mmCIF file of C-alpha atoms in Angstrom:
data_model
loop_
_atom_site.group_PDB
_atom_site.id
_atom_site.type_symbol
_atom_site.label_atom_id
_atom_site.label_comp_id
_atom_site.label_asym_id
_atom_site.label_seq_id
_atom_site.Cartn_x
_atom_site.Cartn_y
_atom_site.Cartn_z
ATOM 1 C CA MET J 1 204.922 -17.827 -10.097
ATOM 2 C CA ARG J 2 201.931 -20.080 -8.898
ATOM 3 C CA ALA J 3 199.422 -19.370 -6.517
ATOM 4 C CA ALA J 4 199.311 -22.427 -4.172
ATOM 5 C CA PRO J 5 195.881 -24.563 -4.639
ATOM 6 C CA LEU J 6 192.256 -23.112 -2.448
ATOM 7 C CA GLU J 7 193.001 -26.519 -0.257
ATOM 8 C CA ASP J 8 196.665 -26.152 0.537
ATOM 9 C CA HIS J 9 195.294 -22.407 1.513
ATOM 10 C CA ASP J 10 192.797 -23.389 3.744
ATOM 11 C CA ASP J 11 194.914 -26.071 5.704
ATOM 12 C CA GLN J 12 197.537 -23.571 6.112
ATOM 13 C CA GLN J 13 194.704 -20.873 7.179
ATOM 14 C CA LYS J 14 193.396 -23.889 9.686
ATOM 15 C CA SER J 15 196.546 -24.963 11.147
ATOM 16 C CA PHE J 16 197.175 -20.979 12.058
ATOM 17 C CA TRP J 17 193.651 -20.545 13.474
ATOM 18 C CA THR J 18 194.233 -24.027 15.467
ATOM 19 C CA LYS J 19 197.761 -22.508 16.854
ATOM 20 C CA PHE J 20 195.834 -19.606 18.242
ATOM 21 C CA LYS J 21 193.101 -21.322 19.779
ATOM 22 C CA GLU J 22 195.664 -23.676 21.083
ATOM 23 C CA LYS J 23 197.563 -20.521 22.467
ATOM 24 C CA LEU J 24 194.681 -19.076 23.907
ATOM 25 C CA GLY J 25 193.096 -22.458 25.751
ATOM 26 C CA PHE J 26 190.368 -22.912 23.747
ATOM 27 C CA GLY J 27 192.058 -26.249 21.173
ATOM 28 C CA ASP J 28 190.196 -28.592 20.654
ATOM 29 C CA TYR J 29 188.940 -30.988 23.317
ATOM 30 C CA GLU J 30 186.533 -33.651 24.711
ATOM 31 C CA ASP J 31 183.568 -32.433 27.140
ATOM 32 C CA VAL J 32 183.372 -35.674 29.749
ATOM 33 C CA GLU J 33 181.038 -35.661 32.425
ATOM 34 C CA ASP J 34 181.655 -37.788 35.069
ATOM 35 C CA GLU J 35 179.314 -39.509 37.320
ATOM 36 C CA GLU J 36 179.054 -40.405 40.584
ATOM 37 C CA VAL J 37 177.484 -42.755 42.204
ATOM 38 C CA VAL J 38 176.395 -43.317 46.108
ATOM 39 C CA VAL J 39 174.861 -46.015 47.700
ATOM 40 C CA VAL J 40 173.348 -45.406 51.469
ATOM 41 C CA GLU J 41 172.348 -48.384 53.351
ATOM 42 C CA ASP J 42 169.452 -47.959 55.663
ATOM 43 C CA THR J 43 170.104 -49.660 58.793
ATOM 44 C CA SER J 44 166.620 -50.386 60.067
ATOM 45 C CA GLY J 45 166.661 -53.997 58.122
ATOM 46 C CA ARG J 46 165.246 -52.909 55.092
ATOM 47 C CA ARG J 47 168.032 -52.079 52.222
ATOM 48 C CA ARG J 48 167.770 -48.832 50.526
ATOM 49 C CA MET J 49 170.233 -47.684 48.173
ATOM 50 C CA SER J 50 170.004 -43.869 46.366
ATOM 51 C CA THR J 51 171.981 -42.794 43.590
ATOM 52 C CA VAL J 52 173.333 -39.073 43.501
ATOM 53 C CA ARG J 53 174.532 -38.109 39.832
ATOM 54 C CA VAL J 54 177.424 -34.889 40.382
ATOM 55 C CA ASN J 55 178.524 -32.904 37.797
ATOM 56 C CA PRO J 56 182.077 -32.153 38.459
ATOM 57 C CA SER J 57 181.209 -28.704 36.640
ATOM 58 C CA ARG J 58 179.394 -27.632 38.852
ATOM 59 C CA LEU J 59 180.211 -27.386 42.967
ATOM 60 C CA ASN J 60 178.683 -26.942 45.641
ATOM 61 C CA ARG J 61 179.888 -25.119 48.533
ATOM 62 C CA VAL J 62 178.807 -25.188 52.773
ATOM 63 C CA SER J 63 179.281 -22.638 54.702
ATOM 64 C CA VAL J 64 179.223 -23.364 58.285
ATOM 65 C CA TRP J 65 178.978 -20.524 60.680
ATOM 66 C CA LEU J 66 180.664 -21.508 63.854
ATOM 67 C CA THR J 67 178.955 -18.487 66.020
ATOM 68 C CA VAL J 68 177.071 -15.852 64.941
ATOM 69 C CA GLN J 69 177.223 -13.327 67.348
ATOM 70 C CA SER J 70 176.017 -10.035 65.166
ATOM 71 C CA PHE J 71 173.524 -9.195 62.356
ATOM 72 C CA ASP J 72 176.585 -8.296 59.974
ATOM 73 C CA ASN J 73 176.918 -12.379 60.236
ATOM 74 C CA ALA J 74 173.675 -12.882 58.982
ATOM 75 C CA GLN J 75 174.379 -10.566 56.225
ATOM 76 C CA GLN J 76 177.230 -12.616 55.173
ATOM 77 C CA ALA J 77 175.645 -15.635 55.207
ATOM 78 C CA ALA J 78 172.384 -14.202 52.790
ATOM 79 C CA ASP J 79 175.027 -12.852 50.814
ATOM 80 C CA GLY J 80 176.759 -16.839 50.197
ATOM 81 C CA LEU J 81 172.748 -17.915 49.753
ATOM 82 C CA LYS J 82 172.227 -15.737 47.141
ATOM 83 C CA MET J 83 175.325 -16.970 45.264
ATOM 84 C CA GLY J 84 173.271 -20.669 45.773
ATOM 85 C CA HIS J 85 175.701 -21.448 48.787
ATOM 86 C CA GLN J 86 174.541 -23.554 51.453
ATOM 87 C CA GLN J 87 174.443 -22.188 55.413
ATOM 88 C CA ILE J 88 174.896 -23.667 58.811
ATOM 89 C CA VAL J 89 174.145 -21.257 61.018
ATOM 90 C CA ASN J 90 174.937 -21.866 64.678
ATOM 91 C CA LEU J 91 173.968 -19.262 67.011
ATOM 92 C CA GLU J 92 173.987 -21.088 70.626
ATOM 93 C CA LYS J 93 176.391 -17.827 71.908
ATOM 94 C CA ALA J 94 174.406 -14.896 70.267
ATOM 95 C CA THR J 95 171.602 -12.855 72.421
ATOM 96 C CA PRO J 96 168.118 -13.922 72.290
ATOM 97 C CA ASP J 97 167.349 -10.860 70.394
ATOM 98 C CA ILE J 98 169.937 -11.388 67.918
ATOM 99 C CA CYS J 99 169.006 -15.150 67.127
ATOM 100 C CA THR J 100 165.376 -13.898 66.732
ATOM 101 C CA ARG J 101 166.262 -11.156 63.855
ATOM 102 C CA VAL J 102 169.092 -13.342 62.322
ATOM 103 C CA ILE J 103 165.878 -16.609 62.048
ATOM 104 C CA ASP J 104 164.029 -13.875 60.599
ATOM 105 C CA PHE J 105 166.291 -12.375 58.224
ATOM 106 C CA LEU J 106 167.614 -15.374 57.268
ATOM 107 C CA SER J 107 164.135 -16.908 56.372
ATOM 108 C CA GLY J 108 162.737 -13.836 54.151
ATOM 109 C CA VAL J 109 166.137 -14.118 51.891
ATOM 110 C CA THR J 110 165.193 -18.473 52.147
ATOM 111 C CA TYR J 111 162.133 -17.562 50.940
ATOM 112 C CA ALA J 112 163.141 -15.319 48.287
ATOM 113 C CA LEU J 113 165.263 -17.908 47.330
ATOM 114 C CA ASP J 114 162.023 -20.805 47.134
ATOM 115 C CA GLY J 115 164.766 -22.989 49.289
ATOM 116 C CA PHE J 116 164.393 -24.953 53.043
ATOM 117 C CA VAL J 117 165.147 -24.334 56.769
ATOM 118 C CA GLU J 118 165.668 -27.071 58.977
ATOM 119 C CA LYS J 119 166.870 -26.890 62.289
ATOM 120 C CA VAL J 120 169.671 -28.922 62.868
ATOM 121 C CA GLY J 121 170.142 -28.912 66.481
ATOM 122 C CA ASP J 122 169.694 -26.435 69.664
ATOM 123 C CA ARG J 123 169.939 -23.016 68.123
ATOM 124 C CA VAL J 124 171.888 -24.461 64.659
ATOM 125 C CA TYR J 125 169.814 -24.056 61.568
ATOM 126 C CA MET J 126 170.831 -25.068 58.001
ATOM 127 C CA PHE J 127 169.045 -22.673 55.417
ATOM 128 C CA THR J 128 170.006 -23.735 51.772
ATOM 129 C CA PRO J 129 168.675 -21.766 48.146
ATOM 130 C CA ALA J 130 166.556 -23.988 45.677
ATOM 131 C CA ASN J 131 169.078 -26.117 43.931
ATOM 132 C CA TYR J 132 169.276 -28.303 47.718
ATOM 133 C CA VAL J 133 166.536 -30.487 49.149
ATOM 134 C CA ILE J 134 167.558 -31.389 52.670
ATOM 135 C CA GLU J 135 166.564 -35.074 53.572
ATOM 136 C CA VAL J 136 166.092 -35.124 57.364
ATOM 137 C CA GLU J 137 166.455 -38.767 59.385
ATOM 138 C CA ASN J 138 162.904 -40.020 58.945
ATOM 139 C CA GLY J 139 162.786 -39.580 55.434
ATOM 140 C CA GLU J 140 160.965 -36.590 54.783
ATOM 141 C CA ARG J 141 162.137 -33.450 53.469
ATOM 142 C CA GLY J 142 163.141 -30.359 54.683
ATOM 143 C CA ARG J 143 160.313 -27.537 55.477
ATOM 144 C CA ARG J 144 160.307 -25.393 52.356
ATOM 145 C CA VAL J 145 159.745 -21.618 53.485
ATOM 146 C CA GLN J 146 156.300 -20.716 53.195
ATOM 147 C CA GLY J 147 155.137 -17.322 52.816
ATOM 148 C CA PRO J 148 152.272 -15.508 53.716
ATOM 149 C CA PHE J 149 150.046 -14.974 50.164
ATOM 150 C CA ARG J 150 151.931 -18.528 48.813
ATOM 151 C CA GLU J 151 150.028 -21.832 48.271
ATOM 152 C CA ASN J 152 151.626 -25.318 48.884
#
């Protein structure tokens, strides 16, 4: 009986591992990163172009709270911020006490995450973690939440 050459044995073993990896979903594949380009026009007469690069493997989420009526909703919004999701909170139907508590609480969470907060309407606020940047209509950036001991 003659043993198979070593190269043939490696090919058989390789094909077994290849089949095994493919069965588990780890077969050979090539990562391709797509880029999305968005062109933004300025309506003031000047043309300004911005390029936004989007990594399709990491989708960002936006949570819109149509009505916040209790502090429990603020805790859910804070959990979303901690997971990296931007939160738009509508406090129009909340009592003034709940409104103050929710804004203070979410501002504290946003500060801890080095995030941004912006008032986008009457009693409507947008809270974002650090991986978002808010651009306001006049070209300024959103306000980073500043704590009493932070120097910026």
